[in-house]
PDB file of C-alpha atoms in Angstrom:
ATOM      1  CA  MET A  22     116.782 181.593 107.927  1.00 53.00           C
ATOM      2  CA  LYS A  23     118.789 179.628 105.503  1.00 55.00           C
ATOM      3  CA  LEU A  24     120.920 178.180 108.112  1.00 50.00           C
ATOM      4  CA  PHE A  25     117.711 177.124 110.027  1.00 47.00           C
ATOM      5  CA  THR A  26     116.119 175.597 107.044  1.00 49.00           C
ATOM      6  CA  THR A  27     119.198 173.683 106.197  1.00 44.00           C
ATOM      7  CA  LEU A  28     119.333 172.291 109.865  1.00 45.00           C
ATOM      8  CA  LEU A  29     115.756 171.204 109.683  1.00 46.00           C
ATOM      9  CA  LEU A  30     116.474 169.319 106.334  1.00 48.00           C
ATOM     10  CA  LEU A  31     119.595 167.805 107.805  1.00 43.00           C
ATOM     11  CA  THR A  32     117.740 166.551 110.820  1.00 44.00           C
ATOM     12  CA  GLY A  33     114.884 165.229 108.797  1.00 44.00           C
ATOM     13  CA  PHE A  34     117.424 163.459 106.548  1.00 40.00           C
ATOM     14  CA  MET A  35     119.243 161.982 109.541  1.00 44.00           C
ATOM     15  CA  ALA A  36     115.928 160.739 111.192  1.00 45.00           C
ATOM     16  CA  LYS A  37     114.971 159.080 107.964  1.00 47.00           C
ATOM     17  CA  ALA A  38     118.349 157.411 107.584  1.00 43.00           C
ATOM     18  CA  GLN A  39     118.110 156.064 111.183  1.00 49.00           C
ATOM     19  CA  THR A  40     114.643 154.575 110.482  1.00 52.00           C
ATOM     20  CA  GLU A  41     115.691 152.979 107.149  1.00 61.00           C
ATOM     21  CA  ASP A  42     118.822 151.472 108.638  1.00 88.00           C
ATOM     22  CA  TRP A  43     116.730 148.740 110.043  1.00 96.00           C
ATOM     23  CA  HIS A  44     114.559 148.045 107.106  1.00 96.00           C
ATOM     24  CA  GLN A  45     116.835 146.163 105.002  1.00 95.00           C
ATOM     25  CA  PRO A  46     118.299 143.820 107.896  1.00 96.00           C
ATOM     26  CA  LEU A  47     114.654 143.134 108.824  1.00 97.00           C
ATOM     27  CA  LYS A  48     113.650 142.334 105.419  1.00 96.00           C
ATOM     28  CA  ALA A  49     116.635 140.073 104.924  1.00 96.00           C
ATOM     29  CA  GLU A  50     116.032 138.191 107.998  1.00 96.00           C
ATOM     30  CA  ILE A  51     112.291 137.578 107.381  1.00 96.00           C
ATOM     31  CA  ARG A  52     113.112 136.315 103.994  1.00 95.00           C
ATOM     32  CA  GLN A  53     115.699 133.835 105.213  1.00 95.00           C
ATOM     33  CA  LEU A  54     113.412 132.573 107.917  1.00 96.00           C
ATOM     34  CA  GLU A  55     110.519 132.087 105.555  1.00 94.00           C
ATOM     35  CA  ALA A  56     112.759 129.805 103.426  1.00 95.00           C
ATOM     36  CA  THR A  57     113.644 127.358 106.311  1.00 95.00           C
ATOM     37  CA  GLY A  58     112.009 124.944 108.930  1.00 94.00           C
ATOM     38  CA  ASP A  59     115.326 124.656 110.769  1.00 96.00           C
ATOM     39  CA  PHE A  60     115.019 125.317 114.523  1.00 97.00           C
ATOM     40  CA  ASP A  61     118.619 126.623 114.977  1.00 96.00           C
ATOM     41  CA  THR A  62     118.189 129.019 112.226  1.00 97.00           C
ATOM     42  CA  TRP A  63     114.958 130.444 113.459  1.00 97.00           C
ATOM     43  CA  GLN A  64     116.662 130.872 116.899  1.00 97.00           C
ATOM     44  CA  GLN A  65     119.585 132.672 115.369  1.00 97.00           C
ATOM     45  CA  GLY A  66     117.254 134.970 113.221  1.00 97.00           C
ATOM     46  CA  ALA A  67     115.373 135.801 116.371  1.00 98.00           C
ATOM     47  CA  GLU A  68     118.419 136.661 118.258  1.00 98.00           C
ATOM     48  CA  LYS A  69     119.450 139.042 115.300  1.00 97.00           C
ATOM     49  CA  LEU A  70     116.048 140.580 115.246  1.00 98.00           C
ATOM     50  CA  GLY A  71     116.135 141.056 119.131  1.00 98.00           C
ATOM     51  CA  LYS A  72     119.328 143.179 118.846  1.00 97.00           C
ATOM     52  CA  LEU A  73     117.555 145.270 116.036  1.00 97.00           C
ATOM     53  CA  ALA A  74     114.738 145.676 118.468  1.00 98.00           C
ATOM     54  CA  ALA A  75     116.850 146.531 121.342  1.00 97.00           C
ATOM     55  CA  ALA A  76     118.572 149.341 119.046  1.00 96.00           C
ATOM     56  CA  HIS A  77     115.153 150.717 118.092  1.00 97.00           C
ATOM     57  CA  PRO A  78     112.800 150.106 121.080  1.00 97.00           C
ATOM     58  CA  GLU A  79     109.989 152.315 119.731  1.00 96.00           C
ATOM     59  CA  GLU A  80     109.686 150.418 116.379  1.00 98.00           C
ATOM     60  CA  TRP A  81     106.683 148.124 117.015  1.00 98.00           C
ATOM     61  CA  LEU A  82     107.612 146.182 113.805  1.00 98.00           C
ATOM     62  CA  LEU A  83     110.993 144.932 115.155  1.00 98.00           C
ATOM     63  CA  GLN A  84     109.342 143.965 118.379  1.00 98.00           C
ATOM     64  CA  TYR A  85     106.637 142.148 116.529  1.00 98.00           C
ATOM     65  CA  TYR A  86     108.828 140.355 114.205  1.00 98.00           C
ATOM     66  CA  THR A  87     111.243 139.246 117.077  1.00 98.00           C
ATOM     67  CA  GLY A  88     108.243 138.039 119.145  1.00 98.00           C
ATOM     68  CA  TRP A  89     106.972 136.252 115.865  1.00 98.00           C
ATOM     69  CA  ALA A  90     110.240 134.459 115.074  1.00 98.00           C
ATOM     70  CA  TYR A  91     110.578 133.157 118.720  1.00 98.00           C
ATOM     71  CA  THR A  92     106.997 131.986 118.599  1.00 98.00           C
ATOM     72  CA  GLN A  93     107.298 130.312 115.187  1.00 97.00           C
ATOM     73  CA  SER A  94     110.593 128.512 116.358  1.00 97.00           C
ATOM     74  CA  SER A  95     108.786 127.060 119.399  1.00 97.00           C
ATOM     75  CA  PHE A  96     106.617 124.955 116.989  1.00 96.00           C
ATOM     76  CA  ARG A  97     110.000 123.608 115.399  1.00 96.00           C
ATOM     77  CA  ALA A  98     111.702 123.050 118.682  1.00 97.00           C
ATOM     78  CA  PRO A  99     113.218 119.659 119.641  1.00 95.00           C
ATOM     79  CA  LYS A 100     111.879 118.113 122.878  1.00 91.00           C
ATOM     80  CA  GLY A 101     112.305 120.509 125.863  1.00 90.00           C
ATOM     81  CA  GLN A 102     113.004 123.630 123.830  1.00 93.00           C
ATOM     82  CA  ALA A 103     109.537 125.035 123.087  1.00 97.00           C
ATOM     83  CA  ASP A 104     108.895 126.534 126.348  1.00 97.00           C
ATOM     84  CA  PRO A 105     112.149 128.480 126.519  1.00 97.00           C
ATOM     85  CA  SER A 106     111.361 129.825 123.004  1.00 98.00           C
ATOM     86  CA  THR A 107     107.985 131.174 124.142  1.00 98.00           C
ATOM     87  CA  GLU A 108     109.572 132.651 127.270  1.00 98.00           C
ATOM     88  CA  LYS A 109     112.057 134.570 124.878  1.00 98.00           C
ATOM     89  CA  ALA A 110     109.209 135.706 122.804  1.00 98.00           C
ATOM     90  CA  GLU A 111     107.069 137.017 125.645  1.00 98.00           C
ATOM     91  CA  PRO A 112     108.607 140.510 126.247  1.00 98.00           C
ATOM     92  CA  PHE A 113     108.729 141.215 122.504  1.00 98.00           C
ATOM     93  CA  VAL A 114     105.103 140.094 121.940  1.00 98.00           C
ATOM     94  CA  LYS A 115     103.893 142.236 125.004  1.00 98.00           C
ATOM     95  CA  LYS A 116     105.935 145.252 123.747  1.00 98.00           C
ATOM     96  CA  ALA A 117     104.560 145.234 120.142  1.00 98.00           C
ATOM     97  CA  LEU A 118     101.078 145.020 121.849  1.00 98.00           C
ATOM     98  CA  ASP A 119     101.735 147.884 124.143  1.00 98.00           C
ATOM     99  CA  LEU A 120     103.103 150.139 121.186  1.00 98.00           C
ATOM    100  CA  GLN A 121     100.201 149.137 118.973  1.00 98.00           C
ATOM    101  CA  PRO A 122      97.167 147.925 121.167  1.00 98.00           C
ATOM    102  CA  ASP A 123      94.447 148.242 118.479  1.00 98.00           C
ATOM    103  CA  ASN A 124      96.524 146.864 115.703  1.00 98.00           C
ATOM    104  CA  THR A 125      95.037 143.461 114.183  1.00 98.00           C
ATOM    105  CA  GLU A 126      98.569 141.973 113.697  1.00 98.00           C
ATOM    106  CA  THR A 127      99.893 142.656 117.232  1.00 98.00           C
ATOM    107  CA  LEU A 128      96.454 141.199 118.612  1.00 98.00           C
ATOM    108  CA  THR A 129      96.856 138.159 116.284  1.00 98.00           C
ATOM    109  CA  LEU A 130     100.444 137.689 117.497  1.00 98.00           C
ATOM    110  CA  MET A 131      99.367 137.549 121.104  1.00 98.00           C
ATOM    111  CA  ALA A 132      96.710 135.018 120.134  1.00 98.00           C
ATOM    112  CA  TYR A 133      99.462 133.047 118.428  1.00 98.00           C
ATOM    113  CA  TRP A 134     101.922 133.359 121.316  1.00 98.00           C
ATOM    114  CA  LEU A 135      99.417 132.238 123.707  1.00 98.00           C
ATOM    115  CA  SER A 136      98.603 129.097 121.485  1.00 97.00           C
ATOM    116  CA  ALA A 137     102.477 128.434 121.480  1.00 98.00           C
ATOM    117  CA  ARG A 138     102.346 128.529 125.307  1.00 98.00           C
ATOM    118  CA  ILE A 139      99.593 125.861 125.121  1.00 97.00           C
ATOM    119  CA  ASN A 140     101.491 123.823 122.505  1.00 96.00           C
ATOM    120  CA  ALA A 141     104.541 123.715 124.824  1.00 96.00           C
ATOM    121  CA  ASN A 142     102.554 122.523 127.886  1.00 96.00           C
ATOM    122  CA  ASN A 143      99.081 121.420 127.101  1.00 93.00           C
ATOM    123  CA  SER A 144      97.803 121.684 130.648  1.00 94.00           C
ATOM    124  CA  ARG A 145      97.744 125.526 130.023  1.00 95.00           C
ATOM    125  CA  GLY A 146      94.880 125.173 127.657  1.00 93.00           C
ATOM    126  CA  VAL A 147      92.320 125.523 130.357  1.00 92.00           C
ATOM    127  CA  THR A 148      93.677 128.913 131.373  1.00 94.00           C
ATOM    128  CA  LEU A 149      94.951 130.291 128.128  1.00 96.00           C
ATOM    129  CA  GLY A 150      92.738 128.851 125.530  1.00 95.00           C
ATOM    130  CA  GLY A 151      90.006 131.391 126.217  1.00 95.00           C
ATOM    131  CA  ASP A 152      92.608 134.324 126.219  1.00 97.00           C
ATOM    132  CA  SER A 153      93.927 133.067 122.910  1.00 97.00           C
ATOM    133  CA  ARG A 154      90.359 133.135 121.334  1.00 96.00           C
ATOM    134  CA  ASN A 155      89.531 136.487 122.785  1.00 98.00           C
ATOM    135  CA  TYR A 156      92.557 138.087 121.215  1.00 98.00           C
ATOM    136  CA  SER A 157      91.752 136.625 117.893  1.00 98.00           C
ATOM    137  CA  ASP A 158      88.380 137.954 118.272  1.00 98.00           C
ATOM    138  CA  LYS A 159      89.740 141.406 118.893  1.00 98.00           C
ATOM    139  CA  ALA A 160      92.057 141.064 115.895  1.00 98.00           C
ATOM    140  CA  ILE A 161      89.174 140.253 113.672  1.00 98.00           C
ATOM    141  CA  ALA A 162      87.186 143.203 115.015  1.00 98.00           C
ATOM    142  CA  ALA A 163      90.215 145.439 114.257  1.00 98.00           C
ATOM    143  CA  ASP A 164      90.390 144.349 110.677  1.00 98.00           C
ATOM    144  CA  SER A 165      88.196 141.674 109.311  1.00 97.00           C
ATOM    145  CA  ALA A 166      90.203 141.365 106.162  1.00 97.00           C
ATOM    146  CA  ASN A 167      93.234 139.884 108.258  1.00 98.00           C
ATOM    147  CA  PRO A 168      93.538 136.195 107.309  1.00 98.00           C
ATOM    148  CA  ARG A 169      95.996 135.423 110.179  1.00 98.00           C
ATOM    149  CA  ALA A 170      93.349 136.570 112.677  1.00 98.00           C
ATOM    150  CA  TYR A 171      90.688 133.982 111.448  1.00 98.00           C
ATOM    151  CA  LEU A 172      93.499 131.365 111.273  1.00 98.00           C
ATOM    152  CA  MET A 173      94.306 131.908 114.986  1.00 98.00           C
ATOM    153  CA  LYS A 174      90.852 131.475 115.913  1.00 98.00           C
ATOM    154  CA  ALA A 175      90.305 128.446 113.842  1.00 97.00           C
ATOM    155  CA  LEU A 176      93.372 126.858 115.356  1.00 97.00           C
ATOM    156  CA  ILE A 177      92.284 127.426 118.864  1.00 96.00           C
ATOM    157  CA  ILE A 178      88.825 126.147 118.112  1.00 96.00           C
ATOM    158  CA  TYR A 179      90.242 123.042 116.298  1.00 96.00           C
ATOM    159  CA  HIS A 180      92.465 122.176 119.320  1.00 93.00           C
ATOM    160  CA  THR A 181      89.869 122.732 121.972  1.00 93.00           C
ATOM    161  CA  PRO A 182      87.947 119.590 123.003  1.00 91.00           C
ATOM    162  CA  ALA A 183      84.318 119.294 121.734  1.00 91.00           C
ATOM    163  CA  LEU A 184      83.065 119.052 125.144  1.00 88.00           C
ATOM    164  CA  PHE A 185      84.254 122.722 125.576  1.00 88.00           C
ATOM    165  CA  GLY A 186      82.834 123.935 122.391  1.00 89.00           C
ATOM    166  CA  GLY A 187      85.714 123.097 120.131  1.00 94.00           C
ATOM    167  CA  GLY A 188      86.617 120.524 117.500  1.00 94.00           C
ATOM    168  CA  LYS A 189      86.661 120.106 113.821  1.00 94.00           C
ATOM    169  CA  LYS A 190      83.112 120.884 113.168  1.00 94.00           C
ATOM    170  CA  LYS A 191      83.123 124.279 114.981  1.00 95.00           C
ATOM    171  CA  ALA A 192      86.521 125.171 113.426  1.00 96.00           C
ATOM    172  CA  ALA A 193      85.637 124.341 109.949  1.00 96.00           C
ATOM    173  CA  PRO A 194      83.636 127.555 109.095  1.00 96.00           C
ATOM    174  CA  ILE A 195      86.244 129.733 110.619  1.00 97.00           C
ATOM    175  CA  ALA A 196      89.098 128.024 108.625  1.00 97.00           C
ATOM    176  CA  GLU A 197      86.915 128.597 105.489  1.00 96.00           C
ATOM    177  CA  GLU A 198      86.842 132.291 106.269  1.00 97.00           C
ATOM    178  CA  ALA A 199      90.565 132.273 106.795  1.00 98.00           C
ATOM    179  CA  GLY A 200      91.093 130.469 103.329  1.00 97.00           C
ATOM    180  CA  GLN A 201      88.962 133.006 101.608  1.00 97.00           C
ATOM    181  CA  ARG A 202      91.026 135.866 103.237  1.00 97.00           C
ATOM    182  CA  PHE A 203      94.208 134.409 102.507  1.00 98.00           C
ATOM    183  CA  ALA A 204      93.249 134.136  98.682  1.00 97.00           C
ATOM    184  CA  ALA A 205      92.338 137.858  98.715  1.00 97.00           C
ATOM    185  CA  PHE A 206      95.267 139.022 100.867  1.00 96.00           C
ATOM    186  CA  LYS A 207      97.919 141.382  99.629  1.00 94.00           C
ATOM    187  CA  PRO A 208     100.352 143.039 101.990  1.00 94.00           C
ATOM    188  CA  LYS A 209     100.516 146.650 102.069  1.00 92.00           C
ATOM    189  CA  ASP A 210     104.362 146.658 101.649  1.00 93.00           C
ATOM    190  CA  GLU A 211     107.572 144.454 101.948  1.00 92.00           C
ATOM    191  CA  LEU A 212     107.536 144.666 105.670  1.00 96.00           C
ATOM    192  CA  SER A 213     103.886 144.161 106.448  1.00 96.00           C
ATOM    193  CA  PRO A 214     103.030 140.751 108.072  1.00 97.00           C
ATOM    194  CA  ARG A 215     102.244 138.210 105.432  1.00 96.00           C
ATOM    195  CA  TRP A 216     102.876 134.792 107.256  1.00 97.00           C
ATOM    196  CA  GLY A 217     100.357 132.014 107.949  1.00 97.00           C
ATOM    197  CA  LYS A 218      99.418 130.527 104.468  1.00 96.00           C
ATOM    198  CA  GLU A 219     101.606 127.475 105.222  1.00 95.00           C
ATOM    199  CA  ILE A 220      99.998 127.007 108.747  1.00 96.00           C
ATOM    200  CA  PHE A 221      96.483 127.391 107.179  1.00 97.00           C
ATOM    201  CA  HIS A 222      97.243 124.605 104.577  1.00 96.00           C
ATOM    202  CA  GLU A 223      98.618 122.350 107.355  1.00 95.00           C
ATOM    203  CA  LEU A 224      95.239 122.922 109.346  1.00 95.00           C
ATOM    204  CA  GLU A 225      93.355 122.196 106.081  1.00 93.00           C
ATOM    205  CA  GLU A 226      95.187 118.975 105.595  1.00 93.00           C
ATOM    206  CA  ARG A 227      94.480 117.924 109.066  1.00 90.00           C
ATOM    207  CA  MET A 228      90.865 118.505 108.904  1.00 88.00           C
ATOM    208  CA  LEU A 229      90.483 116.824 105.481  1.00 79.00           C
ATOM    209  CA  GLY A 230      92.676 113.983 106.773  1.00 72.00           C
ATOM    210  CA  LYS A 231      90.399 113.215 109.497  1.00 52.00           C
ATOM    211  CA  GLU A 232      87.355 113.447 107.262  1.00 50.00           C
ATOM    212  CA  ASN A 233      89.016 110.897 104.872  1.00 48.00           C
ATOM    213  CA  GLU A 234      89.782 108.664 107.646  1.00 45.00           C
ATOM    214  CA  LYS A 235      86.009 108.432 108.767  1.00 47.00           C
ATOM    215  CA  GLU A 236      84.986 107.941 105.152  1.00 41.00           C
ATOM    216  CA  ASN A 237      87.539 104.978 104.681  1.00 39.00           C
ATOM    217  CA  LYS A 238      86.292 103.163 107.742  1.00 42.00           C
TER     218      LYS A 238
END
C-alpha cells in the first residue's frame, strides 16, 4: 500500500514537473515580445513558441501564444511578409480554438487572425470581415469583461466601409466599451492573455486624429 501511494505521488510530481517545464520559457518569450516591435524578433519568438507547442500539443496556451505571436508579427512585417506570417499562425490559432472552443480568448484570437488575413490582402475583407466580427461577438458572449473581444469588434467595424455598416461612428461606442474594460482588466495570472492595450491606444489616436482633421478644416 505504501509503495502504491509512493508511486501515485511520484507520478503526480512528474506530471506537474512536465507541465511546469514550459511555463517559464513561455513567460520569458511573452515578456521579450512585449518589449519589441521588431519583426525578426517576433518571428524568432514565434518559432520558439512553436517548438514548445509541438512538444506539448494538448496545452492550449502554447497553441494560443504561438498563433498570437505569428499574427502579431504579420502587422509588423515588411512588404510581402504579412501573408506568410498569417499562414504560419493558422494551424496554431485553429488548434487553440479546437482545444478551447468556448474560451473568450481563443475566439478573440480567431477574430484577430482573420483581421490579419484581411490586412495582408484587403480583397479578403468581403469574405472574412463578417467572420471576424462574428467571432468577436462570440468572444464577448463568452466573457463580456474581455477587453480584447471588444477591441477586435471595434477594429473590424472601423475598417469596414460605411456603405457596409462600418466606419468611425459605428466603431466609436464599441471602442469606448473596450477602453472601459481595459481600465478594469486584471489578468488572472502571469500567463493569462493581457495584450491589446497598445492596439487600443493606436485605434483611439486614429479616431481622434480624423476628428481633429475635420475640426481644423
